[in-house]
mmCIF file of C-alpha atoms in Angstrom:
data_model
loop_
_atom_site.group_PDB
_atom_site.id
_atom_site.type_symbol
_atom_site.label_atom_id
_atom_site.label_comp_id
_atom_site.label_asym_id
_atom_site.label_seq_id
_atom_site.Cartn_x
_atom_site.Cartn_y
_atom_site.Cartn_z
ATOM 1 C CA THR H 888 5.663 0.327 -30.989
ATOM 2 C CA ALA H 889 6.143 0.807 -27.273
ATOM 3 C CA PHE H 890 5.147 4.476 -27.550
ATOM 4 C CA SER H 891 1.864 3.587 -29.281
ATOM 5 C CA ILE H 892 1.058 1.015 -26.615
ATOM 6 C CA MET H 893 1.744 3.551 -23.844
ATOM 7 C CA VAL H 894 -0.551 6.077 -25.522
ATOM 8 C CA LEU H 895 -3.279 3.451 -25.911
ATOM 9 C CA VAL H 896 -3.230 1.941 -22.419
ATOM 10 C CA VAL H 897 -2.009 4.884 -20.318
ATOM 11 C CA VAL H 898 -2.452 8.311 -21.935
ATOM 12 C CA PHE H 899 -5.815 7.739 -23.608
ATOM 13 C CA PRO H 900 -7.588 6.369 -20.492
ATOM 14 C CA ILE H 901 -6.272 9.271 -18.372
ATOM 15 C CA VAL H 902 -7.330 11.879 -20.944
ATOM 16 C CA ASN H 903 -10.738 10.203 -21.263
ATOM 17 C CA THR H 904 -11.195 10.203 -17.484
ATOM 18 C CA VAL H 905 -10.247 13.867 -17.162
ATOM 19 C CA ALA H 906 -12.571 14.828 -20.025
ATOM 20 C CA ARG H 907 -15.463 12.876 -18.494
ATOM 21 C CA SER H 908 -14.929 14.631 -15.153
ATOM 22 C CA PHE H 909 -15.937 17.943 -16.765
ATOM 23 C CA ARG H 910 -19.218 16.596 -18.108
ATOM 24 C CA THR H 911 -22.670 15.970 -16.768
ATOM 25 C CA THR H 912 -24.406 12.654 -17.301
ATOM 26 C CA ASP H 913 -25.935 14.131 -20.481
ATOM 27 C CA ARG H 914 -22.461 15.220 -21.730
ATOM 28 C CA GLN H 915 -22.738 18.937 -20.962
ATOM 29 C CA PHE H 916 -19.661 20.839 -19.773
ATOM 30 C CA THR H 917 -19.642 21.566 -16.044
ATOM 31 C CA LEU H 918 -17.369 22.181 -13.056
ATOM 32 C CA ASP H 919 -19.999 20.900 -10.660
ATOM 33 C CA ASN H 920 -18.353 17.506 -10.264
ATOM 34 C CA TYR H 921 -15.276 19.062 -8.664
ATOM 35 C CA LEU H 922 -17.375 21.401 -6.530
ATOM 36 C CA ARG H 923 -19.229 18.357 -5.184
ATOM 37 C CA LEU H 924 -15.885 16.954 -4.020
ATOM 38 C CA LEU H 925 -15.565 19.903 -1.610
ATOM 39 C CA ASP H 926 -18.246 18.251 0.491
ATOM 40 C CA PRO H 927 -16.946 17.590 4.042
ATOM 41 C CA THR H 928 -17.857 13.914 3.721
ATOM 42 C CA PHE H 929 -15.546 13.424 0.731
ATOM 43 C CA LEU H 930 -12.767 15.481 2.311
ATOM 44 C CA LYS H 931 -13.003 13.255 5.406
ATOM 45 C CA ILE H 932 -12.759 10.147 3.221
ATOM 46 C CA LEU H 933 -9.761 11.627 1.396
ATOM 47 C CA TRP H 934 -7.970 12.527 4.626
ATOM 48 C CA GLU H 935 -8.572 9.078 6.160
ATOM 49 C CA SER H 936 -7.309 7.434 2.958
ATOM 50 C CA LEU H 937 -4.135 9.528 2.945
ATOM 51 C CA TRP H 938 -3.491 8.876 6.639
ATOM 52 C CA LEU H 939 -4.036 5.112 6.343
ATOM 53 C CA ALA H 940 -1.810 4.928 3.248
ATOM 54 C CA PHE H 941 0.919 6.900 5.051
ATOM 55 C CA MET H 942 0.784 4.754 8.200
ATOM 56 C CA SER H 943 0.743 1.555 6.133
ATOM 57 C CA THR H 944 3.788 2.738 4.189
ATOM 58 C CA LEU H 945 5.607 3.605 7.399
ATOM 59 C CA ALA H 946 4.757 0.197 8.886
ATOM 60 C CA CYS H 947 5.952 -1.595 5.737
ATOM 61 C CA LEU H 948 9.218 0.354 5.937
ATOM 62 C CA LEU H 949 9.787 -0.443 9.624
ATOM 63 C CA VAL H 950 9.033 -4.125 9.075
ATOM 64 C CA GLY H 951 10.590 -4.493 5.652
ATOM 65 C CA TYR H 952 13.919 -2.727 6.209
ATOM 66 C CA PRO H 953 15.342 -5.181 8.788
ATOM 67 C CA PHE H 954 14.123 -8.117 6.709
ATOM 68 C CA ALA H 955 15.640 -6.711 3.510
ATOM 69 C CA TYR H 956 18.893 -6.016 5.362
ATOM 70 C CA ARG H 957 18.971 -9.595 6.647
ATOM 71 C CA ILE H 958 18.459 -10.958 3.132
ATOM 72 C CA ALA H 959 21.170 -8.741 1.665
ATOM 73 C CA ARG H 960 23.657 -9.823 4.315
ATOM 74 C CA ALA H 961 22.723 -13.513 4.255
ATOM 75 C CA SER H 962 25.022 -16.187 2.934
ATOM 76 C CA ALA H 963 24.912 -17.159 -0.732
ATOM 77 C CA LYS H 964 23.165 -20.397 0.291
ATOM 78 C CA MET H 965 20.411 -18.768 2.351
ATOM 79 C CA LYS H 966 19.747 -15.690 0.200
ATOM 80 C CA PRO H 967 17.660 -17.464 -2.503
ATOM 81 C CA TRP H 968 15.452 -19.083 0.144
ATOM 82 C CA LEU H 969 14.848 -15.801 1.943
ATOM 83 C CA LEU H 970 13.990 -14.107 -1.353
ATOM 84 C CA LEU H 971 11.616 -16.976 -2.071
ATOM 85 C CA LEU H 972 9.718 -16.148 1.118
ATOM 86 C CA VAL H 973 9.171 -12.624 -0.216
ATOM 87 C CA ILE H 974 8.178 -13.740 -3.720
ATOM 88 C CA ILE H 975 5.818 -16.588 -2.724
ATOM 89 C CA PRO H 976 2.837 -14.271 -2.037
ATOM 90 C CA PHE H 977 2.951 -13.141 -5.689
ATOM 91 C CA TRP H 978 2.123 -16.707 -6.714
ATOM 92 C CA THR H 979 -1.363 -16.304 -5.240
ATOM 93 C CA ASN H 980 -3.995 -13.772 -6.284
ATOM 94 C CA SER H 981 -4.074 -10.855 -3.840
ATOM 95 C CA LEU H 982 -7.871 -11.127 -3.567
ATOM 96 C CA ILE H 983 -7.540 -14.725 -2.361
ATOM 97 C CA ARG H 984 -4.859 -13.702 0.128
ATOM 98 C CA THR H 985 -7.125 -10.968 1.462
ATOM 99 C CA TYR H 986 -9.916 -13.479 2.056
ATOM 100 C CA ALA H 987 -7.371 -15.744 3.769
ATOM 101 C CA LEU H 988 -6.728 -12.983 6.320
ATOM 102 C CA ILE H 989 -10.298 -13.419 7.520
ATOM 103 C CA LEU H 990 -9.233 -16.769 9.020
ATOM 104 C CA ILE H 991 -6.620 -14.919 11.069
ATOM 105 C CA LEU H 992 -8.589 -11.829 12.102
ATOM 106 C CA LYS H 993 -12.092 -13.177 12.716
ATOM 107 C CA ALA H 994 -13.499 -14.264 16.065
ATOM 108 C CA ASN H 995 -12.119 -17.729 16.855
ATOM 109 C CA GLY H 996 -9.421 -16.979 14.301
ATOM 110 C CA LEU H 997 -5.697 -17.449 14.759
ATOM 111 C CA ILE H 998 -5.056 -14.216 16.708
ATOM 112 C CA SER H 999 -8.144 -14.628 18.891
ATOM 113 C CA THR H 1000 -7.263 -18.252 19.675
ATOM 114 C CA LEU H 1001 -3.688 -17.259 20.558
ATOM 115 C CA LEU H 1002 -4.896 -14.498 22.889
ATOM 116 C CA MET H 1003 -7.252 -16.922 24.655
ATOM 117 C CA TRP H 1004 -4.470 -19.510 24.974
ATOM 118 C CA LEU H 1005 -2.163 -16.887 26.524
ATOM 119 C CA GLY H 1006 -4.913 -15.879 28.943
ATOM 120 C CA VAL H 1007 -5.140 -12.309 27.644
ATOM 121 C CA THR H 1008 -8.876 -12.683 27.079
ATOM 122 C CA GLU H 1009 -11.511 -15.207 28.026
ATOM 123 C CA GLN H 1010 -13.868 -14.515 25.131
ATOM 124 C CA PRO H 1011 -13.194 -14.714 21.371
ATOM 125 C CA VAL H 1012 -12.129 -11.366 19.943
ATOM 126 C CA SER H 1013 -12.817 -10.291 16.374
ATOM 127 C CA PHE H 1014 -10.462 -7.884 14.628
ATOM 128 C CA MET H 1015 -12.602 -7.731 11.502
ATOM 129 C CA TYR H 1016 -14.505 -4.776 10.079
ATOM 130 C CA GLY H 1017 -12.414 -1.895 11.321
ATOM 131 C CA ASP H 1018 -9.340 0.190 10.583
ATOM 132 C CA PHE H 1019 -7.039 -2.387 12.174
ATOM 133 C CA ALA H 1020 -8.169 -5.108 9.775
ATOM 134 C CA VAL H 1021 -7.718 -2.803 6.778
ATOM 135 C CA PHE H 1022 -4.293 -1.757 8.038
ATOM 136 C CA MET H 1023 -3.185 -5.386 8.438
ATOM 137 C CA GLY H 1024 -4.539 -6.240 4.992
ATOM 138 C CA ILE H 1025 -2.591 -3.428 3.323
ATOM 139 C CA LEU H 1026 0.559 -4.252 5.321
ATOM 140 C CA TYR H 1027 0.412 -7.918 4.326
ATOM 141 C CA THR H 1028 -0.443 -7.259 0.681
ATOM 142 C CA PHE H 1029 2.125 -4.573 -0.077
ATOM 143 C CA LEU H 1030 5.031 -5.551 2.194
ATOM 144 C CA PRO H 1031 6.869 -7.407 -0.628
ATOM 145 C CA PHE H 1032 6.768 -4.223 -2.725
ATOM 146 C CA MET H 1033 8.778 -2.528 0.026
ATOM 147 C CA VAL H 1034 11.204 -5.376 0.713
ATOM 148 C CA LEU H 1035 12.391 -5.978 -2.849
ATOM 149 C CA PRO H 1036 13.529 -2.387 -3.660
ATOM 150 C CA LEU H 1037 15.158 -2.145 -0.246
ATOM 151 C CA TYR H 1038 16.985 -5.425 -0.805
ATOM 152 C CA ALA H 1039 18.267 -4.273 -4.196
ATOM 153 C CA SER H 1040 19.525 -1.019 -2.643
ATOM 154 C CA ILE H 1041 21.114 -2.611 0.444
ATOM 155 C CA GLU H 1042 22.836 -5.353 -1.561
ATOM 156 C CA LYS H 1043 24.740 -2.708 -3.545
ATOM 157 C CA LEU H 1044 26.046 -1.119 -0.350
ATOM 158 C CA ASP H 1045 29.831 -1.396 -0.053
ATOM 159 C CA SER H 1046 30.513 -3.029 3.335
ATOM 160 C CA ARG H 1047 33.970 -1.408 3.390
ATOM 161 C CA LEU H 1048 32.258 1.929 4.080
ATOM 162 C CA LEU H 1049 30.771 0.506 7.283
ATOM 163 C CA ASP H 1050 34.162 -0.895 8.264
ATOM 164 C CA ALA H 1051 35.683 2.551 7.721
ATOM 165 C CA ALA H 1052 32.977 4.161 9.855
ATOM 166 C CA ARG H 1053 33.653 1.749 12.708
ATOM 167 C CA ASP H 1054 37.401 2.313 12.387
ATOM 168 C CA LEU H 1055 36.746 6.033 12.782
ATOM 169 C CA GLY H 1056 34.886 5.401 16.029
ATOM 170 C CA ALA H 1057 31.290 5.480 14.849
ATOM 171 C CA SER H 1058 28.758 3.486 16.844
ATOM 172 C CA GLY H 1059 26.376 1.056 15.204
ATOM 173 C CA PHE H 1060 23.602 3.642 15.082
ATOM 174 C CA GLN H 1061 25.914 6.332 13.742
ATOM 175 C CA SER H 1062 27.143 3.985 11.012
ATOM 176 C CA PHE H 1063 23.556 3.264 10.023
ATOM 177 C CA TRP H 1064 22.357 6.873 10.123
ATOM 178 C CA HIS H 1065 25.324 8.476 8.359
ATOM 179 C CA VAL H 1066 26.295 5.687 5.937
ATOM 180 C CA THR H 1067 23.673 2.982 5.429
ATOM 181 C CA PHE H 1068 20.551 5.139 5.495
ATOM 182 C CA PRO H 1069 21.698 7.818 2.992
ATOM 183 C CA LEU H 1070 23.055 5.235 0.551
ATOM 184 C CA THR H 1071 19.852 3.152 0.671
ATOM 185 C CA LEU H 1072 17.535 6.166 0.430
ATOM 186 C CA PRO H 1073 16.721 5.472 -3.262
ATOM 187 C CA GLY H 1074 15.408 2.049 -2.236
ATOM 188 C CA ILE H 1075 13.376 3.613 0.588
ATOM 189 C CA ILE H 1076 11.825 6.142 -1.799
ATOM 190 C CA ALA H 1077 11.083 3.498 -4.456
ATOM 191 C CA GLY H 1078 9.555 1.094 -1.927
ATOM 192 C CA SER H 1079 7.493 3.859 -0.311
ATOM 193 C CA MET H 1080 6.051 4.879 -3.668
ATOM 194 C CA LEU H 1081 5.241 1.268 -4.556
ATOM 195 C CA VAL H 1082 3.343 0.903 -1.276
ATOM 196 C CA PHE H 1083 1.781 4.335 -0.791
ATOM 197 C CA LEU H 1084 0.293 4.794 -4.266
ATOM 198 C CA PRO H 1085 -1.573 1.467 -4.612
ATOM 199 C CA SER H 1086 -2.653 1.424 -0.956
ATOM 200 C CA LEU H 1087 -4.169 4.877 -1.432
ATOM 201 C CA GLY H 1088 -6.437 3.630 -4.229
ATOM 202 C CA ALA H 1089 -7.041 0.054 -3.042
ATOM 203 C CA PHE H 1090 -10.736 -0.718 -2.678
ATOM 204 C CA TYR H 1091 -11.096 -4.481 -2.269
ATOM 205 C CA ILE H 1092 -9.090 -4.673 0.964
ATOM 206 C CA PRO H 1093 -11.238 -2.096 2.839
ATOM 207 C CA GLU H 1094 -14.358 -3.652 1.322
ATOM 208 C CA ILE H 1095 -13.545 -7.206 2.439
ATOM 209 C CA LEU H 1096 -11.822 -6.576 5.758
ATOM 210 C CA GLY H 1097 -13.295 -3.226 6.741
ATOM 211 C CA GLY H 1098 -16.913 -3.781 5.757
ATOM 212 C CA ALA H 1099 -19.323 -0.860 5.826
ATOM 213 C CA LYS H 1100 -17.246 0.886 8.519
ATOM 214 C CA SER H 1101 -14.325 1.613 6.178
ATOM 215 C CA MET H 1102 -15.025 3.981 3.298
ATOM 216 C CA LEU H 1103 -11.811 5.037 1.632
ATOM 217 C CA ILE H 1104 -11.310 6.932 -1.592
ATOM 218 C CA GLY H 1105 -10.872 3.726 -3.587
ATOM 219 C CA ASN H 1106 -14.271 2.492 -2.379
ATOM 220 C CA PHE H 1107 -15.809 5.886 -3.071
ATOM 221 C CA ILE H 1108 -14.613 5.881 -6.685
ATOM 222 C CA LYS H 1109 -15.655 2.278 -7.229
ATOM 223 C CA ASN H 1110 -19.129 2.976 -5.845
ATOM 224 C CA GLN H 1111 -19.609 5.967 -8.155
ATOM 225 C CA PHE H 1112 -18.870 3.842 -11.199
ATOM 226 C CA MET H 1113 -20.421 0.522 -10.187
ATOM 227 C CA VAL H 1114 -23.233 1.387 -7.763
ATOM 228 C CA ALA H 1115 -24.393 5.002 -8.138
ATOM 229 C CA ARG H 1116 -23.559 5.029 -11.878
ATOM 230 C CA ASP H 1117 -22.398 8.613 -11.454
ATOM 231 C CA TRP H 1118 -19.450 8.321 -13.828
ATOM 232 C CA PRO H 1119 -18.654 12.069 -14.007
ATOM 233 C CA LEU H 1120 -18.259 12.293 -10.210
ATOM 234 C CA GLY H 1121 -16.216 9.087 -10.185
ATOM 235 C CA ALA H 1122 -14.027 10.486 -12.951
ATOM 236 C CA ALA H 1123 -13.499 13.732 -11.005
ATOM 237 C CA ALA H 1124 -12.495 11.815 -7.878
ATOM 238 C CA SER H 1125 -10.187 9.617 -9.992
ATOM 239 C CA THR H 1126 -8.548 12.724 -11.459
ATOM 240 C CA ILE H 1127 -7.967 14.169 -7.984
ATOM 241 C CA LEU H 1128 -6.450 10.857 -6.858
ATOM 242 C CA THR H 1129 -4.204 10.737 -9.941
ATOM 243 C CA LEU H 1130 -2.974 14.276 -9.268
ATOM 244 C CA LEU H 1131 -2.245 13.388 -5.662
#
């Protein structure tokens, strides 16, 4: 049944992770794993991860809302094509798309070549291996997850309410703030959750685009399991991330 599958693939792994977080490597009960997470280095990683996830979510909202609004208000002929532009990235593995960003962000890449052509710089500029590259990678990867819920919410909006607001003397901004924004808030919340949560735990984007300079909580957890082989500490960090 569906309940059995949920227990097997969701509940059991979470319970197992929490239980492992209270053990030592020789399976003795301990709270030391959580005490180790009070280290300033981990707290700095956690704060930087939260801040980057928040800024990425905000950027996806600012970019995705106008695009979703344009799709929802497009003609019946254009709407499927605009939706196709949003869905196309899902046809390609996100790891491959992240590697493709290297061609845009590296020295002599698309952005660097454009800046040299415009005369902004005389030398090739690399945007790789820093917070900007990680930010762009998260924005590009998770933008569709923001657009689609927003589109579904905006499409249901009754345009007669906007007409009534204008008839009552409301400006364009007032109509948006008092009518459109409150009625599309469920889509904003859903899209923000779909972007914030996975971007907080993403590890391959910082690893590929950020290099050694970007250590986020997703990388930290992955390294505990795959590199340091400190599974109890990795489980404790995973539990903290799940609670957040």
